[in-house]
PDB file of C-alpha atoms in Angstrom:
ATOM      1  CA  MET A   1      23.459  -7.797  10.404  1.00  0.00           C
ATOM      2  CA  LYS A   2      23.468  -7.801   6.611  1.00  0.00           C
ATOM      3  CA  ILE A   3      21.098 -10.113   4.759  1.00  0.00           C
ATOM      4  CA  THR A   4      22.629 -12.699   2.426  1.00  0.00           C
ATOM      5  CA  GLU A   5      20.985 -15.115   0.034  1.00  0.00           C
ATOM      6  CA  SER A   6      21.108 -17.803   2.731  1.00  0.00           C
ATOM      7  CA  THR A   7      19.703 -15.784   5.655  1.00  0.00           C
ATOM      8  CA  PRO A   8      16.659 -17.714   6.934  1.00  0.00           C
ATOM      9  CA  ALA A   9      13.233 -16.274   7.671  1.00  0.00           C
ATOM     10  CA  VAL A  10       9.850 -17.604   8.745  1.00  0.00           C
ATOM     11  CA  LEU A  11       6.252 -16.634   8.041  1.00  0.00           C
ATOM     12  CA  LEU A  12       3.676 -17.460  10.730  1.00  0.00           C
ATOM     13  CA  LEU A  13      -0.036 -17.134   9.996  1.00  0.00           C
ATOM     14  CA  GLN A  14      -2.652 -16.418  12.649  1.00  0.00           C
ATOM     15  CA  ASP A  15      -4.074 -19.926  12.269  1.00  0.00           C
ATOM     16  CA  GLY A  16      -0.689 -21.432  13.211  1.00  0.00           C
ATOM     17  CA  THR A  17       0.508 -22.307   9.709  1.00  0.00           C
ATOM     18  CA  LEU A  18       4.277 -21.850   9.409  1.00  0.00           C
ATOM     19  CA  PHE A  19       6.372 -21.316   6.267  1.00  0.00           C
ATOM     20  CA  HIS A  20      10.169 -21.332   6.036  1.00  0.00           C
ATOM     21  CA  GLY A  21      12.058 -19.263   3.486  1.00  0.00           C
ATOM     22  CA  LYS A  22      14.861 -16.763   2.951  1.00  0.00           C
ATOM     23  CA  ALA A  23      15.057 -13.230   4.332  1.00  0.00           C
ATOM     24  CA  LEU A  24      14.850 -10.081   2.233  1.00  0.00           C
ATOM     25  CA  GLY A  25      14.742  -6.387   3.028  1.00  0.00           C
ATOM     26  CA  LYS A  26      15.685  -5.694   6.641  1.00  0.00           C
ATOM     27  CA  ILE A  27      16.540  -8.184   9.381  1.00  0.00           C
ATOM     28  CA  GLY A  28      13.752  -7.997  11.915  1.00  0.00           C
ATOM     29  CA  THR A  29      10.246  -9.024  12.898  1.00  0.00           C
ATOM     30  CA  HIS A  30       7.079  -7.392  11.637  1.00  0.00           C
ATOM     31  CA  GLY A  31       3.467  -8.298  10.971  1.00  0.00           C
ATOM     32  CA  GLY A  32       0.170  -7.169   9.553  1.00  0.00           C
ATOM     33  CA  GLU A  33      -2.886  -8.385   7.718  1.00  0.00           C
ATOM     34  CA  ILE A  34      -1.837 -10.695   4.906  1.00  0.00           C
ATOM     35  CA  CYS A  35      -3.235 -10.167   1.412  1.00  0.00           C
ATOM     36  CA  PHE A  36      -2.146 -10.889  -2.148  1.00  0.00           C
ATOM     37  CA  ASN A  37      -1.597  -9.029  -5.408  1.00  0.00           C
ATOM     38  CA  THR A  38      -1.598 -10.810  -8.778  1.00  0.00           C
ATOM     39  CA  GLY A  39       0.091  -8.063 -10.836  1.00  0.00           C
ATOM     40  CA  MET A  40       2.717  -9.324 -13.265  1.00  0.00           C
ATOM     41  CA  THR A  41       4.686  -6.051 -13.000  1.00  0.00           C
ATOM     42  CA  GLY A  42       4.579  -2.902 -10.902  1.00  0.00           C
ATOM     43  CA  TYR A  43       5.822  -4.162  -7.556  1.00  0.00           C
ATOM     44  CA  GLN A  44       7.163  -0.741  -6.536  1.00  0.00           C
ATOM     45  CA  GLU A  45       3.772   0.803  -7.266  1.00  0.00           C
ATOM     46  CA  ILE A  46       2.178  -1.856  -5.043  1.00  0.00           C
ATOM     47  CA  TYR A  47       4.541  -1.292  -2.124  1.00  0.00           C
ATOM     48  CA  THR A  48       4.046   2.496  -2.170  1.00  0.00           C
ATOM     49  CA  ASP A  49       0.256   2.366  -2.590  1.00  0.00           C
ATOM     50  CA  PRO A  50      -1.273   3.968   0.541  1.00  0.00           C
ATOM     51  CA  SER A  51      -4.256   1.601   0.363  1.00  0.00           C
ATOM     52  CA  TYR A  52      -1.883  -1.245   1.361  1.00  0.00           C
ATOM     53  CA  ALA A  53      -0.731   0.467   4.573  1.00  0.00           C
ATOM     54  CA  GLY A  54      -0.532  -2.016   7.434  1.00  0.00           C
ATOM     55  CA  GLN A  55      -0.723  -5.067   5.174  1.00  0.00           C
ATOM     56  CA  VAL A  56       1.756  -7.799   4.282  1.00  0.00           C
ATOM     57  CA  ILE A  57       1.709  -8.310   0.514  1.00  0.00           C
ATOM     58  CA  ILE A  58       2.040 -11.653  -1.227  1.00  0.00           C
ATOM     59  CA  ASN A  59       3.329 -11.195  -4.779  1.00  0.00           C
ATOM     60  CA  THR A  60       1.959 -14.105  -6.781  1.00  0.00           C
ATOM     61  CA  THR A  61       4.043 -13.449  -9.916  1.00  0.00           C
ATOM     62  CA  ALA A  62       7.130 -15.657 -10.097  1.00  0.00           C
ATOM     63  CA  HIS A  63       9.995 -13.131 -10.058  1.00  0.00           C
ATOM     64  CA  ILE A  64      10.279 -10.007  -7.912  1.00  0.00           C
ATOM     65  CA  GLY A  65      13.124  -7.477  -7.975  1.00  0.00           C
ATOM     66  CA  ASN A  66      14.492  -8.305 -11.424  1.00  0.00           C
ATOM     67  CA  TYR A  67      14.044  -4.797 -12.844  1.00  0.00           C
ATOM     68  CA  GLY A  68      15.011  -2.802  -9.740  1.00  0.00           C
ATOM     69  CA  VAL A  69      13.330   0.437  -8.705  1.00  0.00           C
ATOM     70  CA  MET A  70      12.913   3.977 -10.038  1.00  0.00           C
ATOM     71  CA  ASP A  71      11.984   6.269  -7.169  1.00  0.00           C
ATOM     72  CA  ALA A  72      10.632   9.303  -9.004  1.00  0.00           C
ATOM     73  CA  GLN A  73       8.715   7.561 -11.775  1.00  0.00           C
ATOM     74  CA  GLU A  74       7.217   4.480 -10.153  1.00  0.00           C
ATOM     75  CA  ALA A  75       6.272   5.404  -6.588  1.00  0.00           C
ATOM     76  CA  GLU A  76       2.578   5.939  -5.800  1.00  0.00           C
ATOM     77  CA  SER A  77       3.347   7.914  -2.635  1.00  0.00           C
ATOM     78  CA  ASN A  78       6.325   9.417  -0.844  1.00  0.00           C
ATOM     79  CA  GLN A  79       7.214   6.249   1.059  1.00  0.00           C
ATOM     80  CA  VAL A  80       6.855   2.479   1.201  1.00  0.00           C
ATOM     81  CA  GLN A  81       3.478   1.749   2.787  1.00  0.00           C
ATOM     82  CA  ILE A  82       3.348  -2.032   3.220  1.00  0.00           C
ATOM     83  CA  ALA A  83       4.073  -3.824   6.498  1.00  0.00           C
ATOM     84  CA  GLY A  84       5.947  -6.718   4.878  1.00  0.00           C
ATOM     85  CA  MET A  85       6.436  -8.653   1.648  1.00  0.00           C
ATOM     86  CA  VAL A  86       6.237 -12.314   0.630  1.00  0.00           C
ATOM     87  CA  CYS A  87       7.362 -13.705  -2.731  1.00  0.00           C
ATOM     88  CA  ASN A  88       8.636 -16.804  -4.491  1.00  0.00           C
ATOM     89  CA  GLU A  89      11.832 -15.839  -6.340  1.00  0.00           C
ATOM     90  CA  PHE A  90      13.575 -12.647  -5.205  1.00  0.00           C
ATOM     91  CA  SER A  91      16.319 -11.052  -7.291  1.00  0.00           C
ATOM     92  CA  ARG A  92      18.964  -8.981  -5.524  1.00  0.00           C
ATOM     93  CA  VAL A  93      20.347  -7.789  -8.856  1.00  0.00           C
ATOM     94  CA  ASN A  94      18.458  -6.052 -11.652  1.00  0.00           C
ATOM     95  CA  SER A  95      18.879  -5.815 -15.405  1.00  0.00           C
ATOM     96  CA  ARG A  96      17.199  -2.464 -16.203  1.00  0.00           C
ATOM     97  CA  PHE A  97      19.838   0.125 -17.017  1.00  0.00           C
ATOM     98  CA  THR A  98      17.540   2.997 -16.008  1.00  0.00           C
ATOM     99  CA  ALA A  99      16.949   1.614 -12.494  1.00  0.00           C
ATOM    100  CA  THR A 100      18.042   3.883  -9.654  1.00  0.00           C
ATOM    101  CA  GLY A 101      18.726   0.973  -7.292  1.00  0.00           C
ATOM    102  CA  SER A 102      17.972  -2.601  -6.273  1.00  0.00           C
ATOM    103  CA  LEU A 103      14.735  -3.677  -4.648  1.00  0.00           C
ATOM    104  CA  GLN A 104      16.722  -5.238  -1.799  1.00  0.00           C
ATOM    105  CA  ASP A 105      18.340  -1.912  -0.882  1.00  0.00           C
ATOM    106  CA  TYR A 106      15.027  -0.099  -1.385  1.00  0.00           C
ATOM    107  CA  LEU A 107      13.157  -2.345   1.061  1.00  0.00           C
ATOM    108  CA  GLU A 108      16.038  -2.471   3.528  1.00  0.00           C
ATOM    109  CA  ASN A 109      16.284   1.322   3.624  1.00  0.00           C
ATOM    110  CA  ALA A 110      12.516   1.497   4.180  1.00  0.00           C
ATOM    111  CA  GLY A 111      12.744  -0.941   7.106  1.00  0.00           C
ATOM    112  CA  ILE A 112      10.624  -3.611   5.423  1.00  0.00           C
ATOM    113  CA  VAL A 113      10.962  -7.204   6.653  1.00  0.00           C
ATOM    114  CA  GLY A 114      10.262  -9.777   3.934  1.00  0.00           C
ATOM    115  CA  ILE A 115      10.549 -13.420   2.992  1.00  0.00           C
ATOM    116  CA  SER A 116      11.183 -15.255  -0.293  1.00  0.00           C
ATOM    117  CA  GLY A 117      11.303 -18.894  -1.310  1.00  0.00           C
ATOM    118  CA  ILE A 118       7.612 -19.354  -0.469  1.00  0.00           C
ATOM    119  CA  ASP A 119       5.139 -21.339  -2.561  1.00  0.00           C
ATOM    120  CA  THR A 120       2.934 -18.288  -3.060  1.00  0.00           C
ATOM    121  CA  ARG A 121       0.236 -20.199  -4.953  1.00  0.00           C
ATOM    122  CA  ALA A 122      -0.208 -22.586  -2.030  1.00  0.00           C
ATOM    123  CA  LEU A 123      -0.183 -19.648   0.394  1.00  0.00           C
ATOM    124  CA  VAL A 124      -2.838 -17.749  -1.563  1.00  0.00           C
ATOM    125  CA  ARG A 125      -5.044 -20.838  -1.790  1.00  0.00           C
ATOM    126  CA  HIS A 126      -4.701 -21.244   1.961  1.00  0.00           C
ATOM    127  CA  ILE A 127      -5.774 -17.717   2.884  1.00  0.00           C
ATOM    128  CA  ARG A 128      -8.568 -17.750   0.312  1.00  0.00           C
ATOM    129  CA  THR A 129      -9.923 -20.853   2.055  1.00  0.00           C
ATOM    130  CA  LYS A 130      -9.272 -19.835   5.649  1.00  0.00           C
ATOM    131  CA  GLY A 131     -10.127 -16.144   5.284  1.00  0.00           C
ATOM    132  CA  VAL A 132      -8.600 -12.850   6.347  1.00  0.00           C
ATOM    133  CA  MET A 133      -5.919 -13.144   9.020  1.00  0.00           C
ATOM    134  CA  ASN A 134      -2.805 -11.496  10.412  1.00  0.00           C
ATOM    135  CA  CYS A 135       0.697 -12.841   9.927  1.00  0.00           C
ATOM    136  CA  LEU A 136       4.236 -12.304  11.174  1.00  0.00           C
ATOM    137  CA  ILE A 137       7.507 -12.381   9.223  1.00  0.00           C
ATOM    138  CA  SER A 138      10.747 -12.780  11.153  1.00  0.00           C
ATOM    139  CA  SER A 139      14.400 -13.189  10.264  1.00  0.00           C
ATOM    140  CA  GLU A 140      15.541 -13.046  13.889  1.00  0.00           C
ATOM    141  CA  ILE A 141      13.036 -15.089  15.923  1.00  0.00           C
ATOM    142  CA  PHE A 142      12.562 -18.788  15.177  1.00  0.00           C
ATOM    143  CA  ASP A 143      11.039 -20.125  18.387  1.00  0.00           C
ATOM    144  CA  ILE A 144       7.349 -20.845  17.744  1.00  0.00           C
ATOM    145  CA  ASP A 145       6.108 -19.721  21.148  1.00  0.00           C
ATOM    146  CA  SER A 146       7.989 -16.440  20.859  1.00  0.00           C
ATOM    147  CA  LEU A 147       6.647 -15.900  17.342  1.00  0.00           C
ATOM    148  CA  GLN A 148       3.086 -16.491  18.484  1.00  0.00           C
ATOM    149  CA  LYS A 149       3.494 -13.953  21.304  1.00  0.00           C
ATOM    150  CA  GLU A 150       4.761 -11.353  18.826  1.00  0.00           C
ATOM    151  CA  LEU A 151       1.955 -12.146  16.381  1.00  0.00           C
ATOM    152  CA  ALA A 152      -0.626 -11.595  19.130  1.00  0.00           C
ATOM    153  CA  LYS A 153       0.605  -7.984  19.395  1.00  0.00           C
ATOM    154  CA  VAL A 154      -0.232  -7.195  15.740  1.00  0.00           C
ATOM    155  CA  PRO A 155      -3.454  -5.127  15.634  1.00  0.00           C
ATOM    156  CA  ASP A 156      -6.419  -6.402  13.617  1.00  0.00           C
ATOM    157  CA  MET A 157      -7.357  -4.370  10.552  1.00  0.00           C
ATOM    158  CA  GLU A 158     -10.973  -4.379  11.735  1.00  0.00           C
ATOM    159  CA  GLY A 159     -11.484  -1.180  13.664  1.00  0.00           C
ATOM    160  CA  LEU A 160      -8.207   0.328  12.448  1.00  0.00           C
ATOM    161  CA  GLU A 161      -8.425   3.881  11.069  1.00  0.00           C
ATOM    162  CA  LEU A 162      -5.487   4.565   8.741  1.00  0.00           C
ATOM    163  CA  SER A 163      -6.669   7.001   6.076  1.00  0.00           C
ATOM    164  CA  SER A 164      -6.012  10.104   8.147  1.00  0.00           C
ATOM    165  CA  GLN A 165      -2.469   8.819   8.767  1.00  0.00           C
ATOM    166  CA  VAL A 166      -1.480   8.153   5.148  1.00  0.00           C
ATOM    167  CA  CYS A 167      -3.276  11.042   3.426  1.00  0.00           C
ATOM    168  CA  THR A 168      -1.782  14.448   2.761  1.00  0.00           C
ATOM    169  CA  GLN A 169      -1.628  16.622   5.850  1.00  0.00           C
ATOM    170  CA  GLU A 170      -1.798  19.851   3.850  1.00  0.00           C
ATOM    171  CA  THR A 171      -4.076  20.924   1.006  1.00  0.00           C
ATOM    172  CA  TYR A 172      -2.292  21.255  -2.354  1.00  0.00           C
ATOM    173  CA  PHE A 173      -3.004  21.883  -6.051  1.00  0.00           C
ATOM    174  CA  LEU A 174      -2.119  19.885  -9.173  1.00  0.00           C
ATOM    175  CA  GLY A 175      -2.542  20.628 -12.854  1.00  0.00           C
ATOM    176  CA  ASP A 176      -3.213  23.729 -14.925  1.00  0.00           C
ATOM    177  CA  GLU A 177      -5.154  26.352 -12.983  1.00  0.00           C
ATOM    178  CA  ASN A 178      -6.683  27.488 -16.292  1.00  0.00           C
ATOM    179  CA  ALA A 179      -8.025  23.999 -17.053  1.00  0.00           C
ATOM    180  CA  GLU A 180     -11.679  23.648 -18.026  1.00  0.00           C
ATOM    181  CA  LEU A 181     -12.590  21.515 -15.012  1.00  0.00           C
ATOM    182  CA  LYS A 182     -11.901  21.935 -11.297  1.00  0.00           C
ATOM    183  CA  VAL A 183     -12.038  18.696  -9.283  1.00  0.00           C
ATOM    184  CA  ALA A 184     -11.831  18.494  -5.486  1.00  0.00           C
ATOM    185  CA  VAL A 185     -10.059  15.330  -4.338  1.00  0.00           C
ATOM    186  CA  LEU A 186     -10.779  13.868  -0.898  1.00  0.00           C
ATOM    187  CA  ASP A 187      -7.525  12.052  -0.107  1.00  0.00           C
ATOM    188  CA  LEU A 188      -8.229   8.900   1.887  1.00  0.00           C
ATOM    189  CA  GLY A 189      -5.002   7.329   0.593  1.00  0.00           C
ATOM    190  CA  VAL A 190      -4.853   8.414  -3.036  1.00  0.00           C
ATOM    191  CA  LYS A 191      -2.241   7.139  -5.493  1.00  0.00           C
ATOM    192  CA  LYS A 192      -0.142   9.555  -7.540  1.00  0.00           C
ATOM    193  CA  SER A 193      -1.118   7.805 -10.781  1.00  0.00           C
ATOM    194  CA  ILE A 194      -4.823   8.512 -10.127  1.00  0.00           C
ATOM    195  CA  LEU A 195      -4.072  12.203  -9.729  1.00  0.00           C
ATOM    196  CA  SER A 196      -1.919  12.301 -12.873  1.00  0.00           C
ATOM    197  CA  ASN A 197      -4.663  10.564 -14.846  1.00  0.00           C
ATOM    198  CA  LEU A 198      -7.069  13.329 -13.841  1.00  0.00           C
ATOM    199  CA  THR A 199      -4.662  16.161 -14.654  1.00  0.00           C
ATOM    200  CA  ASP A 200      -3.758  14.517 -17.978  1.00  0.00           C
ATOM    201  CA  ARG A 201      -7.454  14.682 -18.871  1.00  0.00           C
ATOM    202  CA  GLY A 202      -7.740  18.402 -18.312  1.00  0.00           C
ATOM    203  CA  CYS A 203      -8.633  18.657 -14.628  1.00  0.00           C
ATOM    204  CA  TYR A 204      -7.249  21.159 -12.152  1.00  0.00           C
ATOM    205  CA  LEU A 205      -7.119  19.477  -8.753  1.00  0.00           C
ATOM    206  CA  LYS A 206      -7.250  20.624  -5.185  1.00  0.00           C
ATOM    207  CA  VAL A 207      -6.354  17.711  -2.912  1.00  0.00           C
ATOM    208  CA  PHE A 208      -7.767  17.821   0.611  1.00  0.00           C
ATOM    209  CA  PRO A 209      -6.772  15.839   3.751  1.00  0.00           C
ATOM    210  CA  ALA A 210      -9.138  13.026   4.756  1.00  0.00           C
ATOM    211  CA  LYS A 211     -10.804  14.874   7.631  1.00  0.00           C
ATOM    212  CA  THR A 212     -11.527  18.098   5.745  1.00  0.00           C
ATOM    213  CA  SER A 213     -15.146  19.205   6.150  1.00  0.00           C
ATOM    214  CA  TYR A 214     -17.564  19.373   3.249  1.00  0.00           C
ATOM    215  CA  ASP A 215     -18.054  23.119   3.740  1.00  0.00           C
ATOM    216  CA  GLU A 216     -14.328  23.783   3.349  1.00  0.00           C
ATOM    217  CA  ILE A 217     -14.114  21.642   0.204  1.00  0.00           C
ATOM    218  CA  ALA A 218     -17.287  23.092  -1.332  1.00  0.00           C
ATOM    219  CA  ALA A 219     -16.037  26.644  -0.722  1.00  0.00           C
ATOM    220  CA  TRP A 220     -13.509  26.112  -3.540  1.00  0.00           C
ATOM    221  CA  GLN A 221     -16.517  25.715  -5.889  1.00  0.00           C
ATOM    222  CA  PRO A 222     -15.287  22.677  -7.806  1.00  0.00           C
ATOM    223  CA  ASP A 223     -17.049  21.229 -10.833  1.00  0.00           C
ATOM    224  CA  GLY A 224     -16.999  17.796  -9.232  1.00  0.00           C
ATOM    225  CA  TYR A 225     -15.698  15.660  -6.381  1.00  0.00           C
ATOM    226  CA  PHE A 226     -13.324  12.700  -6.400  1.00  0.00           C
ATOM    227  CA  VAL A 227     -13.135  10.286  -3.447  1.00  0.00           C
ATOM    228  CA  SER A 228     -10.064   8.064  -3.359  1.00  0.00           C
ATOM    229  CA  ASN A 229      -9.764   4.590  -1.934  1.00  0.00           C
ATOM    230  CA  GLY A 230      -7.550   3.984   1.084  1.00  0.00           C
ATOM    231  CA  PRO A 231      -6.414   1.609   3.836  1.00  0.00           C
ATOM    232  CA  GLY A 232      -7.938   0.389   7.066  1.00  0.00           C
ATOM    233  CA  ASP A 233     -11.508  -0.212   8.155  1.00  0.00           C
ATOM    234  CA  PRO A 234     -14.088   2.141   6.535  1.00  0.00           C
ATOM    235  CA  ALA A 235     -16.538   1.334   9.332  1.00  0.00           C
ATOM    236  CA  VAL A 236     -14.546   3.561  11.704  1.00  0.00           C
ATOM    237  CA  MET A 237     -14.484   6.580   9.384  1.00  0.00           C
ATOM    238  CA  PRO A 238     -17.700   8.488  10.155  1.00  0.00           C
ATOM    239  CA  TYR A 239     -15.999  11.724   9.090  1.00  0.00           C
ATOM    240  CA  ALA A 240     -15.615  10.386   5.529  1.00  0.00           C
ATOM    241  CA  VAL A 241     -19.168   9.022   5.467  1.00  0.00           C
ATOM    242  CA  ALA A 242     -20.521  12.443   6.399  1.00  0.00           C
ATOM    243  CA  THR A 243     -18.453  14.258   3.781  1.00  0.00           C
ATOM    244  CA  VAL A 244     -19.254  11.818   0.967  1.00  0.00           C
ATOM    245  CA  SER A 245     -22.957  11.926   1.875  1.00  0.00           C
ATOM    246  CA  GLN A 246     -22.865  15.679   1.370  1.00  0.00           C
ATOM    247  CA  PHE A 247     -21.040  15.218  -1.945  1.00  0.00           C
ATOM    248  CA  LEU A 248     -23.848  12.948  -3.111  1.00  0.00           C
ATOM    249  CA  ALA A 249     -26.526  15.365  -1.936  1.00  0.00           C
ATOM    250  CA  SER A 250     -24.962  18.245  -3.857  1.00  0.00           C
ATOM    251  CA  ASP A 251     -25.662  19.133  -7.489  1.00  0.00           C
ATOM    252  CA  LYS A 252     -22.084  18.244  -8.514  1.00  0.00           C
ATOM    253  CA  PRO A 253     -20.908  14.920 -10.024  1.00  0.00           C
ATOM    254  CA  GLU A 254     -19.028  12.622  -7.662  1.00  0.00           C
ATOM    255  CA  ILE A 255     -16.494   9.926  -8.585  1.00  0.00           C
ATOM    256  CA  GLY A 256     -15.441   7.119  -6.273  1.00  0.00           C
ATOM    257  CA  ARG A 257     -12.436   4.823  -6.522  1.00  0.00           C
ATOM    258  CA  ALA A 258     -13.536   1.406  -5.277  1.00  0.00           C
ATOM    259  CA  SER A 259     -10.270  -0.511  -5.473  1.00  0.00           C
TER     260      SER A 259
END
């Protein structure tokens, strides 16, 4: 079934609050932890940010989709990472002549279920008052009891380890190997723009998977260590705690990305 501008969708929150809107992306049912982003631009960067894996994003800015997408230039990872998207006004056409496609096609091809026509300010106020919770977006199920049963199947973010799933699975290098500084990057869900900012400032990078041991990283003899942010619950990542503790105990500078 192809989505049209009149295809209905619903958003059900874990506390029972229900919103009605219009479908976007792919017809289906999907859920995750709901959170919001207040960026005025950069929606493609948000959706491909590994630190948002498993989360349903509320875009609080008024218009989403109006400038389309540019895969090579504006993606923060190799795929869409979010579990769903909520917005107010969604544009299925775009006005940027350099765009490589529409946001609707981009999300549909990525299998993302979304909803528009939502009062996002009211929704954000609600979750800021009620606290962290899961949600479910559906453009195929409209019976409340059935929606609640599907929502109960969505795993809580607490206790969910995701960094080792979204990080690189192979070590790789970036930058000029003759650069003045060598920086070892522990990838817990790093964004491409963070890496390019480091290489642009004269760093040669070796990017390591999340579960790489300190001894293996230190064997490269870097001038410093960079620890990225990432998704999921940090309380269930003892491997990262151990590695970062050894970074801090070393005689090399260590940089952390908190958000």
